[in-house]
C-alpha cells in the first residue's frame, strides 16, 4: 500500500531537514564509517534485521540481562537508522537520476527553489541558505543548471556584488516532468509502508533531528 498524499507531504520537510543535519548525526556513530560501500551497508543492515533475540548478552556487570538486551537492541536500532539514512541519501538521488539524463536530483532541488520563489529575485546566497549546503556546492549545482539551459545568472538589481538566479522558459516547460519523476521516486520509496508506520517514523526522526541540531 502506498502512503497517503497528506502523510507524504508531512514527511518530505523532515527528509529535507535530515539532509541538513545528517552529517552531525553521523558523527555520533562515526566508528561505523568503515562500512564504505552500498553493498557493505546492505549486508550490514541485513545482519541487523536478522539479529536473534536469543543471543546471549555478556560483559555488562551490574546490569540485568533484560536491561542489557534492551540496551543492545536500542543501540542496534540507532545504528540501523544512521546507516539507513546514509544509504537513502545515496539511493534517493539514484532513483531520480535513472530517468533523468539532463539534471541531477540535487540540481532539481535547487531549481525547485528558484521556480517557487515569490521574491523579486533570488540569489545564490538565498539558495545556499535554504538548501543548507556550502556556497561552493550550490554554485556548482547552479552552474550546471545554467549550462543545461535551465537558469541564467545575472548581477543582482538589489546588490551588485551578488548574482541573481532566474529560471528559463525551458525550466518552466520541463518542471512538470521532473515533479512527476520526483513523485514516482517517493511512491517507490514508500511502497508497502503504511500511513501509521510512516507517521511514527516521521515523529521519531523529528525528535532525533532536534536532539542533534544546534
mmCIF file of N, CA and C in Angstrom, residues 17-144:
data_model
loop_
_atom_site.group_PDB
_atom_site.id
_atom_site.type_symbol
_atom_site.label_atom_id
_atom_site.label_comp_id
_atom_site.label_asym_id
_atom_site.label_seq_id
_atom_site.Cartn_x
_atom_site.Cartn_y
_atom_site.Cartn_z
ATOM 1 N N UNK A 17 15.086 18.370 6.186
ATOM 2 C CA UNK A 17 15.804 18.783 7.389
ATOM 3 C C UNK A 17 16.869 17.768 7.752
ATOM 4 N N UNK A 18 16.561 16.490 7.577
ATOM 5 C CA UNK A 18 17.524 15.439 7.895
ATOM 6 C C UNK A 18 18.778 15.577 7.053
ATOM 7 N N UNK A 19 18.616 15.930 5.769
ATOM 8 C CA UNK A 19 19.783 16.086 4.898
ATOM 9 C C UNK A 19 20.714 17.158 5.445
ATOM 10 N N UNK A 20 20.113 18.206 6.032
ATOM 11 C CA UNK A 20 20.924 19.311 6.532
ATOM 12 C C UNK A 20 21.652 18.947 7.821
ATOM 13 N N UNK A 21 21.101 17.973 8.578
ATOM 14 C CA UNK A 21 21.680 17.632 9.877
ATOM 15 C C UNK A 21 22.304 16.247 9.910
ATOM 16 N N UNK A 22 22.253 15.528 8.779
ATOM 17 C CA UNK A 22 22.708 14.142 8.793
ATOM 18 C C UNK A 22 24.185 14.023 9.127
ATOM 19 N N UNK A 23 24.997 15.000 8.695
ATOM 20 C CA UNK A 23 26.432 14.927 8.964
ATOM 21 C C UNK A 23 26.689 14.936 10.461
ATOM 22 N N UNK A 24 25.947 15.786 11.184
ATOM 23 C CA UNK A 24 26.124 15.847 12.634
ATOM 24 C C UNK A 24 25.646 14.548 13.281
ATOM 25 N N UNK A 25 24.553 13.984 12.778
ATOM 26 C CA UNK A 25 24.047 12.723 13.313
ATOM 27 C C UNK A 25 25.048 11.603 13.094
ATOM 28 N N UNK A 26 25.670 11.597 11.923
ATOM 29 C CA UNK A 26 26.636 10.544 11.615
ATOM 30 C C UNK A 26 27.862 10.629 12.509
ATOM 31 N N UNK A 27 28.204 11.831 12.962
ATOM 32 C CA UNK A 27 29.374 11.993 13.815
ATOM 33 C C UNK A 27 29.200 11.236 15.132
ATOM 34 N N UNK A 28 27.945 11.063 15.557
ATOM 35 C CA UNK A 28 27.683 10.362 16.810
ATOM 36 C C UNK A 28 28.132 8.906 16.709
ATOM 37 N N UNK A 29 27.994 8.338 15.508
ATOM 38 C CA UNK A 29 28.355 6.940 15.286
ATOM 39 C C UNK A 29 29.461 6.835 14.242
ATOM 40 N N UNK A 30 30.448 7.720 14.360
ATOM 41 C CA UNK A 30 31.484 7.786 13.324
ATOM 42 C C UNK A 30 32.299 6.510 13.240
ATOM 43 N N UNK A 31 32.282 5.692 14.300
ATOM 44 C CA UNK A 31 33.049 4.452 14.260
ATOM 45 C C UNK A 31 32.468 3.463 13.259
ATOM 46 N N UNK A 32 31.292 3.732 12.747
ATOM 47 C CA UNK A 32 30.696 2.861 11.741
ATOM 48 C C UNK A 32 31.180 3.172 10.337
ATOM 49 N N UNK A 33 32.054 4.151 10.211
ATOM 50 C CA UNK A 33 32.442 4.637 8.889
ATOM 51 C C UNK A 33 33.255 3.624 8.095
ATOM 52 N N UNK A 34 33.648 2.528 8.728
ATOM 53 C CA UNK A 34 34.394 1.524 7.975
ATOM 54 C C UNK A 34 33.516 0.824 6.945
ATOM 55 N N UNK A 35 32.203 0.997 7.057
ATOM 56 C CA UNK A 35 31.294 0.448 6.053
ATOM 57 C C UNK A 35 31.175 1.488 4.956
ATOM 58 N N UNK A 36 31.928 1.317 3.876
ATOM 59 C CA UNK A 36 32.087 2.398 2.909
ATOM 60 C C UNK A 36 31.317 2.198 1.621
ATOM 61 N N UNK A 37 30.847 0.990 1.340
ATOM 62 C CA UNK A 37 30.169 0.754 0.068
ATOM 63 C C UNK A 37 28.705 0.449 0.298
ATOM 64 N N UNK A 38 27.885 0.701 -0.714
ATOM 65 C CA UNK A 38 26.461 0.417 -0.599
ATOM 66 C C UNK A 38 26.204 -1.062 -0.341
ATOM 67 N N UNK A 39 26.949 -1.944 -1.035
ATOM 68 C CA UNK A 39 26.779 -3.375 -0.813
ATOM 69 C C UNK A 39 27.103 -3.743 0.623
ATOM 70 N N UNK A 40 28.174 -3.116 1.156
ATOM 71 C CA UNK A 40 28.535 -3.365 2.542
ATOM 72 C C UNK A 40 27.448 -2.907 3.494
ATOM 73 N N UNK A 41 26.857 -1.751 3.201
ATOM 74 C CA UNK A 41 25.776 -1.239 4.036
ATOM 75 C C UNK A 41 24.580 -2.183 4.009
ATOM 76 N N UNK A 42 24.211 -2.640 2.806
ATOM 77 C CA UNK A 42 23.065 -3.530 2.684
ATOM 78 C C UNK A 42 23.278 -4.818 3.467
ATOM 79 N N UNK A 43 24.474 -5.385 3.351
ATOM 80 C CA UNK A 43 24.774 -6.617 4.067
ATOM 81 C C UNK A 43 24.725 -6.384 5.570
ATOM 82 N N UNK A 44 25.255 -5.249 5.998
ATOM 83 C CA UNK A 44 25.262 -4.926 7.424
ATOM 84 C C UNK A 44 23.846 -4.754 7.947
ATOM 85 N N UNK A 45 22.981 -4.089 7.152
ATOM 86 C CA UNK A 45 21.594 -3.895 7.556
ATOM 87 C C UNK A 45 20.861 -5.232 7.640
ATOM 88 N N UNK A 46 21.148 -6.132 6.703
ATOM 89 C CA UNK A 46 20.512 -7.453 6.743
ATOM 90 C C UNK A 46 20.878 -8.196 8.028
ATOM 91 N N UNK A 47 22.146 -8.095 8.417
ATOM 92 C CA UNK A 47 22.583 -8.762 9.640
ATOM 93 C C UNK A 47 21.857 -8.196 10.854
ATOM 94 N N UNK A 48 21.660 -6.877 10.867
ATOM 95 C CA UNK A 48 20.939 -6.267 11.982
ATOM 96 C C UNK A 48 19.503 -6.763 12.038
ATOM 97 N N UNK A 49 18.856 -6.808 10.877
ATOM 98 C CA UNK A 49 17.461 -7.212 10.825
ATOM 99 C C UNK A 49 17.283 -8.683 11.179
ATOM 100 N N UNK A 50 18.322 -9.492 10.977
ATOM 101 C CA UNK A 50 18.253 -10.918 11.284
ATOM 102 C C UNK A 50 18.756 -11.230 12.691
ATOM 103 N N UNK A 51 19.005 -10.190 13.488
ATOM 104 C CA UNK A 51 19.524 -10.383 14.844
ATOM 105 C C UNK A 51 18.572 -11.241 15.672
ATOM 106 N N UNK A 52 19.095 -12.242 16.331
ATOM 107 C CA UNK A 52 18.270 -13.134 17.136
ATOM 108 C C UNK A 52 18.114 -12.591 18.548
ATOM 109 N N UNK A 53 16.867 -12.590 19.044
ATOM 110 C CA UNK A 53 16.620 -12.104 20.398
ATOM 111 C C UNK A 53 17.197 -13.050 21.443
ATOM 112 N N UNK A 54 17.516 -14.269 21.007
ATOM 113 C CA UNK A 54 18.048 -15.252 21.952
ATOM 114 C C UNK A 54 19.556 -15.145 22.124
ATOM 115 N N UNK A 55 20.177 -14.185 21.403
ATOM 116 C CA UNK A 55 21.631 -14.043 21.508
ATOM 117 C C UNK A 55 22.002 -13.660 22.939
ATOM 118 N N UNK A 56 23.039 -14.287 23.463
ATOM 119 C CA UNK A 56 23.421 -14.017 24.843
ATOM 120 C C UNK A 56 24.054 -12.652 24.973
ATOM 121 N N UNK A 57 23.885 -12.056 26.146
ATOM 122 C CA UNK A 57 24.443 -10.746 26.432
ATOM 123 C C UNK A 57 25.398 -10.896 27.600
ATOM 124 N N UNK A 58 26.637 -10.486 27.405
ATOM 125 C CA UNK A 58 27.607 -10.632 28.474
ATOM 126 C C UNK A 58 28.450 -9.403 28.649
ATOM 127 N N UNK A 59 29.242 -9.404 29.704
ATOM 128 C CA UNK A 59 30.180 -8.318 29.909
ATOM 129 C C UNK A 59 29.553 -7.030 30.386
ATOM 130 N N UNK A 60 28.354 -7.080 30.955
ATOM 131 C CA UNK A 60 27.695 -5.870 31.427
ATOM 132 C C UNK A 60 27.474 -6.014 32.932
ATOM 133 N N UNK A 61 28.509 -5.822 33.678
ATOM 134 C CA UNK A 61 28.494 -6.003 35.120
ATOM 135 C C UNK A 61 27.521 -5.029 35.762
ATOM 136 N N UNK A 62 26.673 -5.536 36.650
ATOM 137 C CA UNK A 62 25.752 -4.679 37.373
ATOM 138 C C UNK A 62 24.495 -4.351 36.585
ATOM 139 N N UNK A 63 24.337 -4.904 35.392
ATOM 140 C CA UNK A 63 23.162 -4.649 34.570
ATOM 141 C C UNK A 63 22.445 -5.965 34.344
ATOM 142 N N UNK A 64 21.116 -5.984 34.542
ATOM 143 C CA UNK A 64 20.363 -7.216 34.359
ATOM 144 C C UNK A 64 20.399 -7.638 32.902
ATOM 145 N N UNK A 65 20.188 -8.942 32.682
ATOM 146 C CA UNK A 65 20.190 -9.456 31.313
ATOM 147 C C UNK A 65 19.119 -8.768 30.480
ATOM 148 N N UNK A 66 17.958 -8.507 31.084
ATOM 149 C CA UNK A 66 16.864 -7.865 30.357
ATOM 150 C C UNK A 66 17.235 -6.441 29.961
ATOM 151 N N UNK A 67 17.825 -5.690 30.917
ATOM 152 C CA UNK A 67 18.232 -4.315 30.624
ATOM 153 C C UNK A 67 19.343 -4.281 29.584
ATOM 154 N N UNK A 68 20.287 -5.217 29.704
ATOM 155 C CA UNK A 68 21.397 -5.259 28.753
ATOM 156 C C UNK A 68 20.890 -5.573 27.351
ATOM 157 N N UNK A 69 19.938 -6.510 27.267
ATOM 158 C CA UNK A 69 19.379 -6.859 25.959
ATOM 159 C C UNK A 69 18.642 -5.675 25.359
ATOM 160 N N UNK A 70 17.897 -4.947 26.202
ATOM 161 C CA UNK A 70 17.167 -3.773 25.721
ATOM 162 C C UNK A 70 18.129 -2.705 25.229
ATOM 163 N N UNK A 71 19.216 -2.511 25.983
ATOM 164 C CA UNK A 71 20.210 -1.514 25.588
ATOM 165 C C UNK A 71 20.848 -1.882 24.248
ATOM 166 N N UNK A 72 21.149 -3.156 24.077
ATOM 167 C CA UNK A 72 21.747 -3.593 22.812
ATOM 168 C C UNK A 72 20.781 -3.404 21.651
ATOM 169 N N UNK A 73 19.499 -3.698 21.897
ATOM 170 C CA UNK A 73 18.504 -3.510 20.841
ATOM 171 C C UNK A 73 18.385 -2.029 20.474
ATOM 172 N N UNK A 74 18.438 -1.148 21.476
ATOM 173 C CA UNK A 74 18.365 0.289 21.214
ATOM 174 C C UNK A 74 19.574 0.758 20.416
ATOM 175 N N UNK A 75 20.753 0.239 20.773
ATOM 176 C CA UNK A 75 21.962 0.613 20.041
ATOM 177 C C UNK A 75 21.886 0.138 18.592
ATOM 178 N N UNK A 76 21.392 -1.070 18.408
ATOM 179 C CA UNK A 76 21.262 -1.592 17.048
ATOM 180 C C UNK A 76 20.250 -0.773 16.243
ATOM 181 N N UNK A 77 19.160 -0.390 16.891
ATOM 182 C CA UNK A 77 18.152 0.424 16.204
ATOM 183 C C UNK A 77 18.739 1.768 15.793
ATOM 184 N N UNK A 78 19.527 2.370 16.700
ATOM 185 C CA UNK A 78 20.138 3.665 16.393
ATOM 186 C C UNK A 78 21.103 3.548 15.222
ATOM 187 N N UNK A 79 21.907 2.493 15.236
ATOM 188 C CA UNK A 79 22.869 2.306 14.149
ATOM 189 C C UNK A 79 22.160 2.008 12.828
ATOM 190 N N UNK A 80 21.064 1.253 12.918
ATOM 191 C CA UNK A 80 20.285 0.965 11.716
ATOM 192 C C UNK A 80 19.742 2.256 11.106
ATOM 193 N N UNK A 81 19.257 3.159 11.945
ATOM 194 C CA UNK A 81 18.727 4.432 11.459
ATOM 195 C C UNK A 81 19.827 5.259 10.809
ATOM 196 N N UNK A 82 20.983 5.321 11.471
ATOM 197 C CA UNK A 82 22.087 6.115 10.928
ATOM 198 C C UNK A 82 22.566 5.544 9.599
ATOM 199 N N UNK A 83 22.781 4.229 9.546
ATOM 200 C CA UNK A 83 23.258 3.620 8.306
ATOM 201 C C UNK A 83 22.181 3.643 7.231
ATOM 202 N N UNK A 84 20.918 3.476 7.646
ATOM 203 C CA UNK A 84 19.829 3.566 6.685
ATOM 204 C C UNK A 84 19.737 4.950 6.079
ATOM 205 N N UNK A 85 19.956 5.970 6.904
ATOM 206 C CA UNK A 85 19.947 7.352 6.419
ATOM 207 C C UNK A 85 21.060 7.566 5.410
ATOM 208 N N UNK A 86 22.232 7.039 5.733
ATOM 209 C CA UNK A 86 23.369 7.186 4.825
ATOM 210 C C UNK A 86 23.080 6.505 3.487
ATOM 211 N N UNK A 87 22.465 5.325 3.565
ATOM 212 C CA UNK A 87 22.138 4.593 2.343
ATOM 213 C C UNK A 87 21.095 5.334 1.516
ATOM 214 N N UNK A 88 20.063 5.876 2.181
ATOM 215 C CA UNK A 88 18.997 6.575 1.463
ATOM 216 C C UNK A 88 19.498 7.843 0.785
ATOM 217 N N UNK A 89 20.448 8.535 1.419
ATOM 218 C CA UNK A 89 20.962 9.755 0.799
ATOM 219 C C UNK A 89 21.702 9.456 -0.499
ATOM 220 N N UNK A 90 22.102 8.196 -0.670
ATOM 221 C CA UNK A 90 22.718 7.773 -1.932
ATOM 222 C C UNK A 90 21.675 7.243 -2.907
ATOM 223 N N UNK A 91 20.756 6.440 -2.393
ATOM 224 C CA UNK A 91 19.798 5.767 -3.261
ATOM 225 C C UNK A 91 18.700 6.703 -3.778
ATOM 226 N N UNK A 92 18.269 7.676 -2.965
ATOM 227 C CA UNK A 92 17.199 8.578 -3.406
ATOM 228 C C UNK A 92 17.595 9.333 -4.670
ATOM 229 N N UNK A 93 18.765 9.992 -4.707
ATOM 230 C CA UNK A 93 19.167 10.641 -5.962
ATOM 231 C C UNK A 93 19.295 9.656 -7.116
ATOM 232 N N UNK A 94 19.779 8.438 -6.824
ATOM 233 C CA UNK A 94 19.964 7.449 -7.889
ATOM 234 C C UNK A 94 18.633 7.063 -8.519
ATOM 235 N N UNK A 95 17.579 6.935 -7.698
ATOM 236 C CA UNK A 95 16.258 6.606 -8.222
ATOM 237 C C UNK A 95 15.776 7.677 -9.189
ATOM 238 N N UNK A 96 16.010 8.933 -8.826
ATOM 239 C CA UNK A 96 15.596 10.056 -9.673
ATOM 240 C C UNK A 96 16.397 10.081 -10.967
ATOM 241 N N UNK A 97 17.683 9.863 -10.837
ATOM 242 C CA UNK A 97 18.582 10.046 -11.983
ATOM 243 C C UNK A 97 18.548 8.894 -12.982
ATOM 244 N N UNK A 98 17.911 7.779 -12.615
ATOM 245 C CA UNK A 98 17.767 6.700 -13.590
ATOM 246 C C UNK A 98 16.848 7.111 -14.735
ATOM 247 N N UNK A 99 15.961 8.074 -14.477
ATOM 248 C CA UNK A 99 15.024 8.533 -15.507
ATOM 249 C C UNK A 99 15.306 9.963 -15.951
ATOM 250 N N UNK A 100 16.322 10.582 -15.380
ATOM 251 C CA UNK A 100 16.660 11.959 -15.745
ATOM 252 C C UNK A 100 18.093 12.002 -16.252
ATOM 253 N N UNK A 101 18.243 12.267 -17.532
ATOM 254 C CA UNK A 101 19.586 12.324 -18.115
ATOM 255 C C UNK A 101 20.095 13.751 -18.234
ATOM 256 N N UNK A 102 19.235 14.715 -17.903
ATOM 257 C CA UNK A 102 19.574 16.121 -18.118
ATOM 258 C C UNK A 102 20.111 16.800 -16.862
ATOM 259 N N UNK A 103 19.444 16.599 -15.729
ATOM 260 C CA UNK A 103 19.879 17.217 -14.476
ATOM 261 C C UNK A 103 19.852 16.178 -13.360
ATOM 262 N N UNK A 104 20.616 16.453 -12.312
ATOM 263 C CA UNK A 104 20.675 15.555 -11.162
ATOM 264 C C UNK A 104 19.575 15.905 -10.171
ATOM 265 N N UNK A 105 19.390 15.012 -9.188
ATOM 266 C CA UNK A 105 18.384 15.254 -8.154
ATOM 267 C C UNK A 105 18.707 16.514 -7.371
ATOM 268 N N UNK A 106 19.986 16.740 -7.033
ATOM 269 C CA UNK A 106 20.369 17.938 -6.283
ATOM 270 C C UNK A 106 20.110 19.199 -7.109
ATOM 271 N N UNK A 107 20.366 19.125 -8.409
ATOM 272 C CA UNK A 107 20.085 20.274 -9.265
ATOM 273 C C UNK A 107 18.589 20.551 -9.327
ATOM 274 N N UNK A 108 17.798 19.500 -9.351
ATOM 275 C CA UNK A 108 16.348 19.681 -9.343
ATOM 276 C C UNK A 108 15.894 20.337 -8.044
ATOM 277 N N UNK A 109 16.499 19.972 -6.924
ATOM 278 C CA UNK A 109 16.174 20.612 -5.651
ATOM 279 C C UNK A 109 16.447 22.110 -5.709
ATOM 280 N N UNK A 110 17.595 22.474 -6.287
ATOM 281 C CA UNK A 110 17.934 23.893 -6.414
ATOM 282 C C UNK A 110 16.976 24.596 -7.368
ATOM 283 N N UNK A 111 16.645 23.943 -8.463
ATOM 284 C CA UNK A 111 15.746 24.548 -9.448
ATOM 285 C C UNK A 111 14.357 24.759 -8.861
ATOM 286 N N UNK A 112 13.899 23.838 -8.031
ATOM 287 C CA UNK A 112 12.586 23.993 -7.392
ATOM 288 C C UNK A 112 12.532 25.259 -6.547
ATOM 289 N N UNK A 113 13.629 25.555 -5.869
ATOM 290 C CA UNK A 113 13.678 26.760 -5.041
ATOM 291 C C UNK A 113 13.528 27.999 -5.909
ATOM 292 N N UNK A 114 14.214 28.011 -7.035
ATOM 293 C CA UNK A 114 14.134 29.156 -7.954
ATOM 294 C C UNK A 114 12.716 29.296 -8.497
ATOM 295 N N UNK A 115 12.122 28.192 -8.917
ATOM 296 C CA UNK A 115 10.782 28.224 -9.504
ATOM 297 C C UNK A 115 9.714 28.625 -8.490
ATOM 298 N N UNK A 116 9.913 28.240 -7.232
ATOM 299 C CA UNK A 116 8.899 28.503 -6.206
ATOM 300 C C UNK A 116 9.038 29.872 -5.559
ATOM 301 N N UNK A 117 10.140 30.560 -5.809
ATOM 302 C CA UNK A 117 10.386 31.838 -5.146
ATOM 303 C C UNK A 117 9.363 32.890 -5.569
ATOM 304 N N UNK A 118 8.854 33.634 -4.583
ATOM 305 C CA UNK A 118 7.923 34.727 -4.849
ATOM 306 C C UNK A 118 8.591 36.084 -4.644
ATOM 307 N N UNK A 119 9.881 36.052 -4.363
ATOM 308 C CA UNK A 119 10.632 37.295 -4.183
ATOM 309 C C UNK A 119 10.905 37.922 -5.546
ATOM 310 N N UNK A 120 11.160 39.243 -5.569
ATOM 311 C CA UNK A 120 11.501 39.896 -6.843
ATOM 312 C C UNK A 120 12.682 39.226 -7.527
ATOM 313 N N UNK A 121 13.608 38.722 -6.729
ATOM 314 C CA UNK A 121 14.728 37.966 -7.271
ATOM 315 C C UNK A 121 15.261 37.037 -6.196
ATOM 316 N N UNK A 122 15.934 35.981 -6.629
ATOM 317 C CA UNK A 122 16.539 35.032 -5.697
ATOM 318 C C UNK A 122 18.017 34.904 -6.036
ATOM 319 N N UNK A 123 18.844 34.939 -5.008
ATOM 320 C CA UNK A 123 20.294 34.931 -5.211
ATOM 321 C C UNK A 123 20.882 33.565 -4.873
ATOM 322 N N UNK A 124 22.152 33.397 -5.214
ATOM 323 C CA UNK A 124 22.868 32.182 -4.828
ATOM 324 C C UNK A 124 22.872 32.013 -3.312
ATOM 325 N N UNK A 125 23.024 33.135 -2.609
ATOM 326 C CA UNK A 125 23.041 33.082 -1.143
ATOM 327 C C UNK A 125 21.707 32.581 -0.602
ATOM 328 N N UNK A 126 20.602 32.987 -1.233
ATOM 329 C CA UNK A 126 19.283 32.521 -0.802
ATOM 330 C C UNK A 126 19.166 31.006 -0.967
ATOM 331 N N UNK A 127 19.612 30.507 -2.103
ATOM 332 C CA UNK A 127 19.547 29.064 -2.367
ATOM 333 C C UNK A 127 20.437 28.305 -1.387
ATOM 334 N N UNK A 128 21.619 28.855 -1.121
ATOM 335 C CA UNK A 128 22.543 28.239 -0.167
ATOM 336 C C UNK A 128 21.907 28.133 1.210
ATOM 337 N N UNK A 129 21.255 29.205 1.643
ATOM 338 C CA UNK A 129 20.619 29.227 2.954
ATOM 339 C C UNK A 129 19.502 28.197 3.045
ATOM 340 N N UNK A 130 18.722 28.088 1.997
ATOM 341 C CA UNK A 130 17.583 27.171 2.018
ATOM 342 C C UNK A 130 18.037 25.714 1.979
ATOM 343 N N UNK A 131 19.011 25.400 1.145
ATOM 344 C CA UNK A 131 19.424 24.006 0.976
ATOM 345 C C UNK A 131 20.320 23.517 2.103
ATOM 346 N N UNK A 132 21.019 24.435 2.766
ATOM 347 C CA UNK A 132 21.915 24.028 3.836
ATOM 348 C C UNK A 132 23.232 23.465 3.350
ATOM 349 N N UNK A 133 23.543 23.663 2.070
ATOM 350 C CA UNK A 133 24.817 23.221 1.513
ATOM 351 C C UNK A 133 25.820 24.369 1.550
ATOM 352 N N UNK A 134 27.082 24.062 1.251
ATOM 353 C CA UNK A 134 28.087 25.118 1.178
ATOM 354 C C UNK A 134 27.845 25.963 -0.066
ATOM 355 N N UNK A 135 28.330 27.208 -0.029
ATOM 356 C CA UNK A 135 28.149 28.095 -1.177
ATOM 357 C C UNK A 135 28.830 27.515 -2.416
ATOM 358 N N UNK A 136 29.982 26.891 -2.209
ATOM 359 C CA UNK A 136 30.716 26.304 -3.329
ATOM 360 C C UNK A 136 29.909 25.196 -4.006
ATOM 361 N N UNK A 137 29.278 24.339 -3.205
ATOM 362 C CA UNK A 137 28.481 23.253 -3.771
ATOM 363 C C UNK A 137 27.251 23.776 -4.506
ATOM 364 N N UNK A 138 26.610 24.788 -3.919
ATOM 365 C CA UNK A 138 25.432 25.370 -4.569
ATOM 366 C C UNK A 138 25.822 26.036 -5.878
ATOM 367 N N UNK A 139 26.974 26.712 -5.879
ATOM 368 C CA UNK A 139 27.445 27.361 -7.111
ATOM 369 C C UNK A 139 27.657 26.320 -8.214
ATOM 370 N N UNK A 140 28.183 25.145 -7.855
ATOM 371 C CA UNK A 140 28.378 24.080 -8.845
ATOM 372 C C UNK A 140 27.041 23.584 -9.384
ATOM 373 N N UNK A 141 26.067 23.417 -8.485
ATOM 374 C CA UNK A 141 24.746 22.961 -8.909
ATOM 375 C C UNK A 141 24.109 23.948 -9.877
ATOM 376 N N UNK A 142 24.149 25.230 -9.501
ATOM 377 C CA UNK A 142 23.507 26.262 -10.319
ATOM 378 C C UNK A 142 24.253 26.455 -11.638
ATOM 379 N N UNK A 143 25.576 26.370 -11.598
ATOM 380 C CA UNK A 143 26.356 26.491 -12.836
ATOM 381 C C UNK A 143 25.998 25.371 -13.810
ATOM 382 N N UNK A 144 25.771 24.165 -13.260
ATOM 383 C CA UNK A 144 25.344 23.051 -14.103
ATOM 384 C C UNK A 144 23.980 23.298 -14.713
#
